[in-house]
Short mmCIF file of C-alpha atoms and ligand atoms in Angstrom, two decimals:
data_model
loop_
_atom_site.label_atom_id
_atom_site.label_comp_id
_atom_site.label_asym_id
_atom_site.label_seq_id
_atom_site.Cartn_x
_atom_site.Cartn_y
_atom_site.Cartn_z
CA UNK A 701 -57.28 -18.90 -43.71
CA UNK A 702 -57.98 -16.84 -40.60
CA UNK A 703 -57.62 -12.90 -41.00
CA UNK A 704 -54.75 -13.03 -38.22
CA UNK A 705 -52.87 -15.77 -39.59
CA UNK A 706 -49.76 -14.00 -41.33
CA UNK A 707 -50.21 -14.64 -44.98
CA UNK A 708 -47.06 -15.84 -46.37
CA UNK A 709 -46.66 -19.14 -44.15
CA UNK A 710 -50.07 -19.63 -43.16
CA UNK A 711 -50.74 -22.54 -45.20
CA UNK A 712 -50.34 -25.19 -43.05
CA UNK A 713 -51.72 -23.27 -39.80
CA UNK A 714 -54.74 -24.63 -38.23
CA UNK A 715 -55.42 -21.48 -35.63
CA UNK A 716 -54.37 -18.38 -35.54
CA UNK A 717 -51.12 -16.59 -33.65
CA UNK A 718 -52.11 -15.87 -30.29
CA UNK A 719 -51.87 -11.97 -30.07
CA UNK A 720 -49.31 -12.37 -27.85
CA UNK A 721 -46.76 -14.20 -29.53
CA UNK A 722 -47.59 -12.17 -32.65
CA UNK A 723 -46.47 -9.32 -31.10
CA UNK A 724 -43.46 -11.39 -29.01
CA UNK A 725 -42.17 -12.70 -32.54
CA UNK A 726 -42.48 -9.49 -34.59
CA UNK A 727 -39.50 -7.19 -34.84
CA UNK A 728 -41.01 -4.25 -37.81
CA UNK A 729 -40.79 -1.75 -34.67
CA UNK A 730 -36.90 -1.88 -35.04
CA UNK A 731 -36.15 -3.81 -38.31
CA UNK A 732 -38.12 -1.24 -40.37
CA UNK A 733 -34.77 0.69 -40.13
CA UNK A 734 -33.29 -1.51 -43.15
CA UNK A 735 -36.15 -0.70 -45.21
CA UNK A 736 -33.88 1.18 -47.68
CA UNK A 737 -31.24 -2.31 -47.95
CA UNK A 738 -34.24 -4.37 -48.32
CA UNK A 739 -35.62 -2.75 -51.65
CA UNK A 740 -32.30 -2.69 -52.69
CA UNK A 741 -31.80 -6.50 -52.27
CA UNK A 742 -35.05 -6.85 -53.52
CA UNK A 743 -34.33 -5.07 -57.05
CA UNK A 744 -30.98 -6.72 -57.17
CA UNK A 745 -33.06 -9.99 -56.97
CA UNK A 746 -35.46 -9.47 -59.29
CA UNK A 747 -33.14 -7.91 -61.67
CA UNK A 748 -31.39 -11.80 -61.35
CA UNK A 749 -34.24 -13.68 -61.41
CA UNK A 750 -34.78 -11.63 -65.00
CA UNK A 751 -31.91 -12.14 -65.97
CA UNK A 752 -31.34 -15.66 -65.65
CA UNK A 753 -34.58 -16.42 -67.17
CA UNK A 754 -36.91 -16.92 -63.82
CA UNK A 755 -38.71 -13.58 -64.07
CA UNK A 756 -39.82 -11.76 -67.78
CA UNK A 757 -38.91 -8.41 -68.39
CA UNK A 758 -42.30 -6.90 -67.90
CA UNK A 759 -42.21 -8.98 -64.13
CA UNK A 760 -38.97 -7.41 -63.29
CA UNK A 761 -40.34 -4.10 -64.12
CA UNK A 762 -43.32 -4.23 -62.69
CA UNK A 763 -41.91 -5.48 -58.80
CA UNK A 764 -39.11 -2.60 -59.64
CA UNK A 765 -41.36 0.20 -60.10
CA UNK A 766 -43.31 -1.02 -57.61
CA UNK A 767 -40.47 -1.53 -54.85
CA UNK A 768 -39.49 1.99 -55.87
CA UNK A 769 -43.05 3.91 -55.20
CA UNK A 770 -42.95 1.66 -52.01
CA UNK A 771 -39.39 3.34 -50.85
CA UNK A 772 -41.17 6.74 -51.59
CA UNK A 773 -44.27 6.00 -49.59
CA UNK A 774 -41.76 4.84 -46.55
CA UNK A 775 -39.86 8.20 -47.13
CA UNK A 776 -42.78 10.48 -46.73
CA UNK A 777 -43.95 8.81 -43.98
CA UNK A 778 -47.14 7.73 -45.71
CA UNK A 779 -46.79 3.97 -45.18
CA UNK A 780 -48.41 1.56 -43.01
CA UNK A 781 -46.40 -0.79 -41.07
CA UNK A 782 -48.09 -3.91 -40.03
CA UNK A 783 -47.07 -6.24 -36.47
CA UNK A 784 -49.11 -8.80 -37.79
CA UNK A 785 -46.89 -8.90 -40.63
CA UNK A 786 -44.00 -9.52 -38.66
CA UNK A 787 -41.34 -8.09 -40.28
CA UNK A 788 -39.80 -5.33 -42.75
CA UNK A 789 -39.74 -8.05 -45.49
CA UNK A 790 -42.99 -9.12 -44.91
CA UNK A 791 -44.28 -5.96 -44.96
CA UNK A 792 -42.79 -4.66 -48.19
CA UNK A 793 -43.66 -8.04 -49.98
CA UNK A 794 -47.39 -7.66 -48.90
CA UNK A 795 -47.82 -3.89 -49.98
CA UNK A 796 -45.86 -4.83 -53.25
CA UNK A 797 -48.35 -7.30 -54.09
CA UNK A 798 -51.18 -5.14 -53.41
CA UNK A 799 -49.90 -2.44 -55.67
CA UNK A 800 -48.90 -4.96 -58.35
CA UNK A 801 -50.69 -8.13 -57.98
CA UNK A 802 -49.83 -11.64 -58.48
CA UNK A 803 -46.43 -10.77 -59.97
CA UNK A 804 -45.18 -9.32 -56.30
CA UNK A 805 -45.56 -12.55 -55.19
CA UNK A 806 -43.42 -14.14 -57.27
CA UNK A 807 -40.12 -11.79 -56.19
CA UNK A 808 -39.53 -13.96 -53.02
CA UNK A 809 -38.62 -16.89 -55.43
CA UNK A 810 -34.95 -18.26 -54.69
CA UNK A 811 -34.50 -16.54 -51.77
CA UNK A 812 -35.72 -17.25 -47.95
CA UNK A 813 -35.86 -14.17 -45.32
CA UNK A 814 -32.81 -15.94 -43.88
CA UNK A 815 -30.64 -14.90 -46.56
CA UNK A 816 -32.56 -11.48 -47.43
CA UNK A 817 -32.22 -10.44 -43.68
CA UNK A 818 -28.55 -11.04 -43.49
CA UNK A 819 -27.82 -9.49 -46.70
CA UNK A 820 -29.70 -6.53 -45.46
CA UNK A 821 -27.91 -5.90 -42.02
CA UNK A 822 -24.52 -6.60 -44.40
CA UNK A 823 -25.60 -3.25 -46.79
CA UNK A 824 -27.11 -1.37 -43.81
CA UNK A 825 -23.56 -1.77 -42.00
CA UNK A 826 -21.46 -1.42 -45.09
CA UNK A 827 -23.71 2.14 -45.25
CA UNK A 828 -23.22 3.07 -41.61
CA UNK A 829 -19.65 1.79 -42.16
CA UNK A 830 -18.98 4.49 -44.48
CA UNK A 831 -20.40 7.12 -42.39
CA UNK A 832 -18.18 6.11 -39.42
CA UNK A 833 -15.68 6.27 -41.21
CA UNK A 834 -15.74 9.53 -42.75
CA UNK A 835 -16.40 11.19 -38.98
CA UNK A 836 -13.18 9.34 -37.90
CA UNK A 837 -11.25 10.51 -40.58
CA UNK A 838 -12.40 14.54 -40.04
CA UNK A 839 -11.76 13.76 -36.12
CA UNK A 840 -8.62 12.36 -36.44
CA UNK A 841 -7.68 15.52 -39.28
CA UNK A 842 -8.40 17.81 -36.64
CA UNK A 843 -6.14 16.25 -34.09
CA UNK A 844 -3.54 16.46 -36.34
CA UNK A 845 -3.36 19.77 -36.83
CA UNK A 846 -4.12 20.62 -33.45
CA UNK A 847 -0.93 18.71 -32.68
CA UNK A 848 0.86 20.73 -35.32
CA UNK A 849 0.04 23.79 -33.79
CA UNK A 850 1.00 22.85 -30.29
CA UNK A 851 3.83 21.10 -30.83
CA UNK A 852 6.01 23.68 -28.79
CA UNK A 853 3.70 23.91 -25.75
CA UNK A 854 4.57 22.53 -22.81
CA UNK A 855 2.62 20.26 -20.12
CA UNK A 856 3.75 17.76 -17.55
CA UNK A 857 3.47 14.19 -18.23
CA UNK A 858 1.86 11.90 -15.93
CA UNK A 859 2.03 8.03 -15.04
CA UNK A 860 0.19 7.13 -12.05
CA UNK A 861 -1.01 10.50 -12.56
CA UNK A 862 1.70 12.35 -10.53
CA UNK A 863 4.13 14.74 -12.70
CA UNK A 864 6.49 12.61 -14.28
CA UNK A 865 8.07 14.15 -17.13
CA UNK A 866 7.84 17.60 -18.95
CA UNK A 867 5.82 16.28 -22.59
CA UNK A 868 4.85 18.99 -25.55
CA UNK A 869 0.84 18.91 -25.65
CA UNK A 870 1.44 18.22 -29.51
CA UNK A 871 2.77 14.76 -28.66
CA UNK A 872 -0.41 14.18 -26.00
CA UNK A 873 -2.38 14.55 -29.01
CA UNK A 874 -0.83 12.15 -31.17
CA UNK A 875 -0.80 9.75 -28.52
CA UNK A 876 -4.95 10.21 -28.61
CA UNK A 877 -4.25 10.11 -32.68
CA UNK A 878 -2.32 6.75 -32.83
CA UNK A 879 -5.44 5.13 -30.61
CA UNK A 880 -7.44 6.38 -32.96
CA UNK A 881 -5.34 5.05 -36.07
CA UNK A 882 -5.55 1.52 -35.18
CA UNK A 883 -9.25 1.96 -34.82
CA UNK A 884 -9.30 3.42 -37.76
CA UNK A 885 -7.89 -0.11 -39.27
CA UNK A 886 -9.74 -2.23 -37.69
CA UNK A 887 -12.77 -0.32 -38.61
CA UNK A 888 -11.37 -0.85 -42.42
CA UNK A 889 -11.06 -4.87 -41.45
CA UNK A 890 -14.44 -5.27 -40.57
CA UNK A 891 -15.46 -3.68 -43.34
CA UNK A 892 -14.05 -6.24 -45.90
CA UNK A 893 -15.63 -8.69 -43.92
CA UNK A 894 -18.71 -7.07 -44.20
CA UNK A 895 -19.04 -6.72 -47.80
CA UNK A 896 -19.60 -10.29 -48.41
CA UNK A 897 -23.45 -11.21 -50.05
CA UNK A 898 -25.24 -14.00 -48.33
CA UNK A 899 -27.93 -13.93 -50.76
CA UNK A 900 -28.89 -16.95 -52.61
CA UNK A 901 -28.29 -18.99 -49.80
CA UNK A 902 -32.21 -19.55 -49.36
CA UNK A 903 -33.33 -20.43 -46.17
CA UNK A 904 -29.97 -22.84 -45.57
CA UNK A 905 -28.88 -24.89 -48.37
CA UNK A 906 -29.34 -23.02 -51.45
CA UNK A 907 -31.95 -22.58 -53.99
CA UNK A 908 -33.10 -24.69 -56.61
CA UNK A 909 -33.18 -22.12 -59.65
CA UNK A 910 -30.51 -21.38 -61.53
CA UNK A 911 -29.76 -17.96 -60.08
CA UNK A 912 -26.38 -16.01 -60.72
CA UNK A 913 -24.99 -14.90 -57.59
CA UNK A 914 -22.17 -13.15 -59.06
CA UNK A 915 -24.47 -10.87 -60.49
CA UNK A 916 -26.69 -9.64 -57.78
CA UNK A 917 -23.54 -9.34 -55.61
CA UNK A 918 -22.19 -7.17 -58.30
CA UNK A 919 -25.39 -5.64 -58.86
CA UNK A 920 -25.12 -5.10 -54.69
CA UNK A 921 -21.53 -3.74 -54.76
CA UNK A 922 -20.45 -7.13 -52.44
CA UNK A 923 -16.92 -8.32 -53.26
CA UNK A 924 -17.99 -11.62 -53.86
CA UNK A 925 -21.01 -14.12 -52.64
CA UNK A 926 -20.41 -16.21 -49.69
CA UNK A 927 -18.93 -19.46 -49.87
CA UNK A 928 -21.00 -21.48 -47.67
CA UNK A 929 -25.15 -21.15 -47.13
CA UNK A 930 -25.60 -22.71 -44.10
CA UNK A 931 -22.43 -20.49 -42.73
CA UNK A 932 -23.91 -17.13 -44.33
CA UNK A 933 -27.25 -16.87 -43.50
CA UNK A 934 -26.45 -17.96 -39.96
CA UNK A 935 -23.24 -16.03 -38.60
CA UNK A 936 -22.86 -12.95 -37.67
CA UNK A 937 -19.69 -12.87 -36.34
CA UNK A 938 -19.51 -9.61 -38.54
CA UNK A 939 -21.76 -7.33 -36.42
CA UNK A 940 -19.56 -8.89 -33.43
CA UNK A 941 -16.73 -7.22 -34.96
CA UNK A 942 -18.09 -4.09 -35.11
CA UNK A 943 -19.26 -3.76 -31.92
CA UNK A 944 -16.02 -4.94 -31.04
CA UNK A 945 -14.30 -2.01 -32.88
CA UNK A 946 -16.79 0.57 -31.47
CA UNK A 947 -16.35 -0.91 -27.79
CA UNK A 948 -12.05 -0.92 -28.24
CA UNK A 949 -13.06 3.10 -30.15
CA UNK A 950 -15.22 3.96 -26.96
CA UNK A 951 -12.52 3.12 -24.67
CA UNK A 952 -10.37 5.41 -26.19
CA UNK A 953 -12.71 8.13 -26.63
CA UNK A 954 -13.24 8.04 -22.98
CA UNK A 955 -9.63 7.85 -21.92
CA UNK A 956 -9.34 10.81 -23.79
CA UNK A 957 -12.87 12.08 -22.52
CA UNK A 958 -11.41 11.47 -18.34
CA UNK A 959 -8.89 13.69 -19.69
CA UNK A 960 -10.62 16.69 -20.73
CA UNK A 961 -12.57 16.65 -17.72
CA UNK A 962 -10.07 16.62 -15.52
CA UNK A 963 -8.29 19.49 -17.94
CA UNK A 964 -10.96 21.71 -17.77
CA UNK A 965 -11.17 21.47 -13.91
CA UNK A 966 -9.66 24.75 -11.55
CA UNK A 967 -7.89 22.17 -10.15
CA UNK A 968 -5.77 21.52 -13.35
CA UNK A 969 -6.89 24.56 -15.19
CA UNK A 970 -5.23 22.82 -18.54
CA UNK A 971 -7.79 24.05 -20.98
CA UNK A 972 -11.41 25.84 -21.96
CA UNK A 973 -13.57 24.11 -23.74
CA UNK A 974 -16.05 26.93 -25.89
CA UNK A 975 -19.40 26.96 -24.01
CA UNK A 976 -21.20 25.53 -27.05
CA UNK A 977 -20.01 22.03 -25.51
CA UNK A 978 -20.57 22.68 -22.13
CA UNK A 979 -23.82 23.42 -20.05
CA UNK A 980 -24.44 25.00 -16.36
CA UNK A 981 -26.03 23.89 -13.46
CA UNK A 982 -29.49 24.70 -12.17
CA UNK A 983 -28.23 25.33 -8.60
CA UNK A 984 -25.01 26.94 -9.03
CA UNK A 985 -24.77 29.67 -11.12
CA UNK A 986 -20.96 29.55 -11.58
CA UNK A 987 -20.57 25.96 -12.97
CA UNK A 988 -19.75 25.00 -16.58
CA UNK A 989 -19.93 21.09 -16.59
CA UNK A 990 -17.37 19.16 -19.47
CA UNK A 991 -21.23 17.14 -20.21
CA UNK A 992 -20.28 16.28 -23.77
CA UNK A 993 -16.38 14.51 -22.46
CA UNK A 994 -18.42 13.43 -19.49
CA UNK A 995 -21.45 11.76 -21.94
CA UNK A 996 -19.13 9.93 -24.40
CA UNK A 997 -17.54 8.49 -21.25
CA UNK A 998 -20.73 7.42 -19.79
CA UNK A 999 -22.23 6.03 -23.01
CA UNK A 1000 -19.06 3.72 -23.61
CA UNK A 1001 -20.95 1.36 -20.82
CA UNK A 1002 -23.52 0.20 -23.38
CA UNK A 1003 -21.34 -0.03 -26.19
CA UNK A 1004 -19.99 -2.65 -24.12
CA UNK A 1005 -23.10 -4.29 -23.26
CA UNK A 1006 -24.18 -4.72 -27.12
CA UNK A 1007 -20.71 -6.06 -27.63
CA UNK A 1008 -21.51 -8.52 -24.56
CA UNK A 1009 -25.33 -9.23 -26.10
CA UNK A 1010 -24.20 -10.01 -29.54
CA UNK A 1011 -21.62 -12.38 -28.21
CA UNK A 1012 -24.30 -13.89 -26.30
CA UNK A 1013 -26.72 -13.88 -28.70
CA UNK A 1014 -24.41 -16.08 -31.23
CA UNK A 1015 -23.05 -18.36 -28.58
CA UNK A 1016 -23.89 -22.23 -29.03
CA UNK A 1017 -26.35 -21.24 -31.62
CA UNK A 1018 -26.61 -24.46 -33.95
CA UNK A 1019 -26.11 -24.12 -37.63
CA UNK A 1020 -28.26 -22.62 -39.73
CA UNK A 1021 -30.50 -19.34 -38.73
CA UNK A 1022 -32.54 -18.99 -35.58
CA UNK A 1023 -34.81 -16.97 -34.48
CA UNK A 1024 -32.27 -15.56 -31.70
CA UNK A 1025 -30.72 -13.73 -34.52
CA UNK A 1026 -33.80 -11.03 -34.85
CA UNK A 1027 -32.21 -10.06 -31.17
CA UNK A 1028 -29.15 -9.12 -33.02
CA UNK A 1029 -30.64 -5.42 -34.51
CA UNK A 1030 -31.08 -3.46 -31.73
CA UNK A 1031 -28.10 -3.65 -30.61
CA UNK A 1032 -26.27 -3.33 -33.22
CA UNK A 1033 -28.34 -0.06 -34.34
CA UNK A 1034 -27.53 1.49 -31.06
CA UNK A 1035 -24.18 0.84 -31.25
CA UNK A 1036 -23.74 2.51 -34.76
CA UNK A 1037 -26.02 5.64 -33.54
CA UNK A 1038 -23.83 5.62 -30.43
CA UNK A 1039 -20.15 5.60 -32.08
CA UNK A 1040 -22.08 8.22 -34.89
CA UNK A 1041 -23.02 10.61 -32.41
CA UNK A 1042 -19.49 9.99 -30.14
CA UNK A 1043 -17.78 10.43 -33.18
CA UNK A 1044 -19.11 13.82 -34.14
CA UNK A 1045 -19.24 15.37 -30.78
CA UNK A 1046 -15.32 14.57 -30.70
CA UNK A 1047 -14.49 15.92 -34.62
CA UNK A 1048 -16.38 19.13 -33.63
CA UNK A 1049 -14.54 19.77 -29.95
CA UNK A 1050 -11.12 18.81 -30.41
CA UNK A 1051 -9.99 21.55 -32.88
CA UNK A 1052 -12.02 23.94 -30.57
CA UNK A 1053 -9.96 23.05 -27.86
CA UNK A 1054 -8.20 26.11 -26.19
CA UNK A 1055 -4.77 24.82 -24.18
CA UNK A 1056 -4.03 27.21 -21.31
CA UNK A 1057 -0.27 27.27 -21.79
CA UNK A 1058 0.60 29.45 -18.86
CA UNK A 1059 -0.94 27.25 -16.87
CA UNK A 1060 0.50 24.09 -18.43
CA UNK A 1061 3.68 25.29 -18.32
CA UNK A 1062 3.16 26.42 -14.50
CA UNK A 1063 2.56 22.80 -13.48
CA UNK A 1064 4.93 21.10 -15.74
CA UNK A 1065 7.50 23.37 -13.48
CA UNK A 1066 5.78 22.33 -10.30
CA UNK A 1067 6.63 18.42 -9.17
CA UNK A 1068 9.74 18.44 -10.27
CA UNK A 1069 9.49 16.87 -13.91
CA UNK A 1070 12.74 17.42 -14.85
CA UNK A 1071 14.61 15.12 -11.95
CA UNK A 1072 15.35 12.37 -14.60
CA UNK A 1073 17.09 15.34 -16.63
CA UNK A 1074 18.92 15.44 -14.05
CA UNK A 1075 20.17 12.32 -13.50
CA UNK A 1076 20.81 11.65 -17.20
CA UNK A 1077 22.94 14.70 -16.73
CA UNK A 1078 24.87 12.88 -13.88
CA UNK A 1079 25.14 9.51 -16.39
CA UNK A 1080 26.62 11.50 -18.87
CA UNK A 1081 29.41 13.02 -16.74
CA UNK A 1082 30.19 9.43 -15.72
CA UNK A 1083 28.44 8.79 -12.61
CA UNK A 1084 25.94 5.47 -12.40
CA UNK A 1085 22.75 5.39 -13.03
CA UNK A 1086 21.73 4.45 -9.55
CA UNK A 1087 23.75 6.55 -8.10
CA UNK A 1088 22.54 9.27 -10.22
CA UNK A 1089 19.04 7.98 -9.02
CA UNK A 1090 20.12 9.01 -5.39
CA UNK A 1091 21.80 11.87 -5.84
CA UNK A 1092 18.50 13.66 -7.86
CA UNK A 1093 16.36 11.73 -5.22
CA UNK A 1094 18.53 14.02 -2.37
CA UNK A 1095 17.98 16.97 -4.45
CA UNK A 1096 14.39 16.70 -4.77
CA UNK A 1097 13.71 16.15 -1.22
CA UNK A 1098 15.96 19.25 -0.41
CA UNK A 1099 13.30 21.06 -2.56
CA UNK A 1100 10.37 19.87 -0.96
CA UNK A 1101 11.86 21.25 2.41
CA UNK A 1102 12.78 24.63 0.79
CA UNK A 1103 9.95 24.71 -1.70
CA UNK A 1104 12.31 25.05 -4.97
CA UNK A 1105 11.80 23.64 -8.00
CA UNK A 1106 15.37 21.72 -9.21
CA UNK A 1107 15.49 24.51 -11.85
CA UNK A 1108 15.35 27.32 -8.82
CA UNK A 1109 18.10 26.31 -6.93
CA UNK A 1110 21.80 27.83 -7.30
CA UNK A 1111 24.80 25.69 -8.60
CA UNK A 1112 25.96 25.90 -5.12
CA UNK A 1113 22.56 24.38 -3.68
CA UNK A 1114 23.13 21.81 -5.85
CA UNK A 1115 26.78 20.68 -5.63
CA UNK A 1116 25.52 19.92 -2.00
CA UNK A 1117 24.28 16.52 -3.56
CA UNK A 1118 27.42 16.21 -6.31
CA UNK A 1119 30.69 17.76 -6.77
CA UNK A 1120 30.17 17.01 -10.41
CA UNK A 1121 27.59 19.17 -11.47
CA UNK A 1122 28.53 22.43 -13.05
CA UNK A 1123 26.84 25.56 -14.51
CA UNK A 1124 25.46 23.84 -17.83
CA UNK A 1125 22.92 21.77 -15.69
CA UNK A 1126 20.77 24.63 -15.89
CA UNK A 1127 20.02 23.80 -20.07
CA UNK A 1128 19.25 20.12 -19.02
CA UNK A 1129 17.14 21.47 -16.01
CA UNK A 1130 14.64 24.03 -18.16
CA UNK A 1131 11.55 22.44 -19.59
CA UNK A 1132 12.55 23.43 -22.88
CA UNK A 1133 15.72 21.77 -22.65
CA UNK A 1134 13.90 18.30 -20.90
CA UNK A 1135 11.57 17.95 -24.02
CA UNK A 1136 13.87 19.27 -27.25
CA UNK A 1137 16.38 16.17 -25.38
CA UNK A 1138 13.67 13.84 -26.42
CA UNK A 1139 14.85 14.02 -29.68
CA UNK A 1140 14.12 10.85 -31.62
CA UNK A 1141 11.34 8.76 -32.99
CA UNK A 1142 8.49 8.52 -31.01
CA UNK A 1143 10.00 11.15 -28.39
CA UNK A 1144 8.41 14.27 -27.27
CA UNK A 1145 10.68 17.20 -29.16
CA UNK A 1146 8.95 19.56 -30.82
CA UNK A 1147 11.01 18.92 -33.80
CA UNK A 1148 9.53 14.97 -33.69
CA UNK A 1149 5.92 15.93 -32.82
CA UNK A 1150 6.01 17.72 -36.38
CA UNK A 1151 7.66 14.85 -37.78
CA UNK A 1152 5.02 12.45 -36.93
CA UNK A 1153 2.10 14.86 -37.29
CA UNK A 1154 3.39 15.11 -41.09
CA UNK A 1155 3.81 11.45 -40.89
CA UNK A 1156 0.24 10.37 -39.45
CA UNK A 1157 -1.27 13.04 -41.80
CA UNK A 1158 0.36 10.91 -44.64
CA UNK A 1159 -0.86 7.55 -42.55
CA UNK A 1160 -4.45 8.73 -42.75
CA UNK A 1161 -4.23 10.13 -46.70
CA UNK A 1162 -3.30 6.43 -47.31
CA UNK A 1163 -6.09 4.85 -45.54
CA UNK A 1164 -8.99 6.87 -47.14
CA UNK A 1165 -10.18 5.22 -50.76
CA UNK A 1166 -8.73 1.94 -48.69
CA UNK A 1167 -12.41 0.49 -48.64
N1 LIG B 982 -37.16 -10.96 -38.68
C1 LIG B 982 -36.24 -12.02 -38.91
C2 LIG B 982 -34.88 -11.65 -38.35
O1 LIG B 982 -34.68 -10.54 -38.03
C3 LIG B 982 -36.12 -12.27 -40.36
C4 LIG B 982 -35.78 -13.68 -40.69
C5 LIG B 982 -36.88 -14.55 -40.27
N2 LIG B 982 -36.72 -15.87 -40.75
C6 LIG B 982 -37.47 -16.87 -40.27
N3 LIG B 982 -37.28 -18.02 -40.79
N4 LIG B 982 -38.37 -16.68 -39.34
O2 LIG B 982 -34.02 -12.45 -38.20
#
C-alpha cells in the first residue's frame, strides 16, 4: 500500500490520492476543533464495546488511557496533525494505535465516522450551547436592573423615528429584554434537539454487534439515542437551528446596537458609553467612535450568511451522509465564536451604560410628545376622538409658528383651539403625567416598568437549570 494512500480505507485503492484532492477532501485544519468531543465519544464507545462483551477489560483500558495521553498531547500543543490523514478522527485513531498497538485499531468497531462526526458536532454544540447561554443570561441580568434603576427617567419615544410619545428609558430596556427572552427560549429549544446521540448508527443502517446505545448515550449525557440511522447520521437540521437562533439574536443585538449609536451621537446626546468600549480616530483628535455597537451590527451580516450556507448545504441532499456535510463546520464554528464574542461585548456594556437624563428629558419635551395626552384629555371631557385629533393637530401647529411646546402655552393660548379645556390640562400635558397615565400592563409607568422588571427577573430565574 502506497505511503500516501490514507491507511484506514486504502485497501481496495490501486494509486494513490492525488495531492490535490488530498488536500481538497481533508478538513483536520478546522475539524481539529472537536478534538475534545471526539475522545469523549471515543471512551464512551469503548467503554460500550466493553461492556457488552466486544472489547476485554484490559482493551478498554488500554484505548482509554491512551485516548487520554492523546487529549494531553493536543492540549500542550505537542501533537502532530496530519492532512493526509484527513480528518480529526483519523488522526486520533492513527496516533492511538501507534501508542497502543493493534488494540487501537479495534476501537472503530460498530461505529462509522458518519455517526462519530455527528455525535461530535452534537457534544461540541451542546458545550458551546451552554456557554451561550450563560452570557445571555448575565446580559439579560444586567438589563434588568438597568431597567430597574431607570425606570423613572424620561425619553421620547419614537416610531418612524420622529418623537412620538414621552416613554421611561426603563421600559426601552425591557423592550431590548423581551427580544432577548424569546431568544433566550429558542436557544433552550434547540438545545433539546441537540442532545440527541447519533452514535451507533454506523455508517447508515446500523451496526452488526450487539452494542447498547442506551448506555453510551448515558455515558454521553444525550437524552436518548436517535430513532432512525439513516436520519441521524445525515441531518443536521440541528446546526440550522442554531444558526437560526443566532441570526433572529443578531438582529436584535443590532437593533439595539443602531440604537446606541445613534444615542451616543451630539446629535441625540442620549448617553456615554465609558471609553473602554469606544476608540478614536487617527485623523480627528476629538472623535470617540460607538466601534463595539457599530461591530456587533456589522458582524450580524455573516451570521446570516452561515444561516444561508447551512441551509444550502442540506438542501436536496439524498439520504444518508455526504460528503457536503464536512462544509457544515466552519460555519457553524464561526457562528458560535460570533454570537460568543457579541454576547459578551453586550453583558459587559449595557450595565455601563450612562443615560444623559437632562438631555433625554430635553428632547422628550421638544416635538411635542405629549399631543395624544392631549387629545385623550379632550375624549375624556366628551369630545370625539377625531375631533380631538383636530383640535391637538391646531394646537401643535400654533406651536410650531410660536415655537412652544403644548406644555408652554397658557390656558388662554389654548382655549383658542377648545372652549373645553381647563386648568388641569397642565397634569395631562407634563411628561411625568404622559408616562405615570400609562398605567397598565405592558405600559410605560414607572410603577409597571418595576412590575415587569420584577416579573422578567422571575421569567429568567425560571429558565436557568431549564436545560
Ligand atoms: N470529515 C468528515 C465530515 O466532516 C467525517 C465523516 C467522513 N465520512 C466519510 N464517509 N467520508 O463530515
Amino acid at each position: 500500500m502506497s505511503q500516501a494512500t490514507n491507511q484506514s480505507w486504502g485497501g481496495r485503492f490501486s494509486e494513490p490520492t492525488d495531492a490535490f484532492v488530498a488536500r481538497f477532501t481533508a478538513s483536520v485544519n478546522f475539524d481539529q476543533r472537536l478534538a475534545r468531543q471526539d475522545i469523549q465519544g471515543s471512551i464512551a464507545h469503548a467503554t460500550m464495546l466493553a461492556r457488552v462483551g466486544v472489547l476485554t477489560e484490559d482493551e478498554r483500558d488500554a484505548i482509554i488511557n491512551g485516548l487520554t495521553e492523546i487529549q494531553g498531547e493536543i492540549e500542550r500543543g505537542e501533537f502532530q496533525w496530519s492532512v493526509p490523514l484527513e480528518d480529526v478522527h483519523m488522526n486520533i485513531e492513527a496516533r492511538l494505535t501507534d501508542k497502543i498497538g493493534i488494540t487501537g485499531k479495534k476501537l472503530h468497531t460498530g461505529r462509522s465516522r458518519n455517526d462519530q462526526v455527528a455525535t461530535d458536532i452534537r457534544l461540541f454544540m451542546r458545550d458551546e450551547i451552554d456557554v451561550i447561554e450563560a452570557e445571555l443570561t448575565r446580559l439579560r441580568d444586567g438589563m434588568i436592573t438597568l431597567a430597574e434603576r431607570e425606570a423613572d427617567t424620561i425619553m421620547p419615544g419614537f416610531t418612524h423615528l420622529q418623537t412620538a410619545q414621552p416613554v421611561t428609558f426603563g421600559h426601552h430596556l425591557l423592550a431590548w429584554q423581551e427580544m432577548l427572552a424569546r431568544d433566550h427560549e429558542r436557544l433552550l429549544d434547540c438545545r433539546k434537539r441537540v442532545n440527541v446521540m447519533p452514535l451507533g448508527s454506523a455508517a447508515l443502517a446500523g451496526t452488526t454487534y450487539p452494542i447498547d446505545r442506551h448506555v453510551t448515550a448515558e455515558l454521553l449525557g444525550f437524552v436518548r439515542p436517535s430513532e432512525n440511522s439513516l436520519d441521524a447520521v445525515s441531518d443536521r437540521d440541528f446546526a440550522i437551528e442554531f444558526t437560526s437562533f443566532a441570526s433572529i439574536l443578531l438582529m436584535h443585538l443590532s437593533r439595539m446596537s443602531e440604537e446606541l449609536v445613534l444615542w451616543t451621537s451630539a446629535q441625540f446626546n442620549f448617553i456615554d458609553l465609558p471609553d473602554r468600549f469606544c476608540t478614536g480616530s487617527s485623523i480627528m483628535p476629538q472623535k470617540k467612535n460607538p466601534d463595539v455597537p457599530e461591530l456587533v451590527r456589522g458582524k450580524t451580516g455573516r451570521v446570516y450568511g452561515h444561516l444561508m450556507a447551512l441551509l444550502t448545504l442540506m438542501k436536496s441532499q439524498p439520504l444518508a451522509y455526504n460528503k457536503d456535510n464536512q462544509e457544515d463546520k466552519e460555519p457553524l464554528f464561526d457562528a458560535v465564536d460570533t454570537v460568543r464574542d457579541c454576547l459578551k461585548a453586550f453583558a459587559d456594556m449595557v450595565p455601563a451604560i450612562e443615560p444623559k437624563k437632562d438631555s433625554m428629558y430635553e428632547a422628550a419635551r421638544r416635538g411635542f410628545s405629549t399631543a395624544t395626552d392631549l387629545a385623550d384629555y379632550l375624549v375624556r371631557k366628551g369630545v370625539a376622538f377625531r375631533d380631538a385629533h383636530e383640535i391637538v393637530g391646531l394646537s401643535v401647529a400654533y406651536g410650531l409658528k410660536s415655537k412652544k411646546d403644548l406644555s408652554e402655552m397658557t390656558l388662554e393660548e389654548l382655549q383658542q383651539f377648545s372652549a373645553i379645556i381647563e386648568q388641569d390640562v397642565f397634569e395631562v400635558l407634563t411628561l411625568e403625567g404622559s408616562v405615570a397615565a400609562r398605567n397598565h400592563i405592558g405600559g410605560t409607568a414607572p410603577d409597571q416598568v418595576r412590575a415587569a422588571a420584577s416579573r422578567a427577573r422571575d421569567a429568567l430565574k425560571a429558565l436557568q437549570g431549564a436545560s
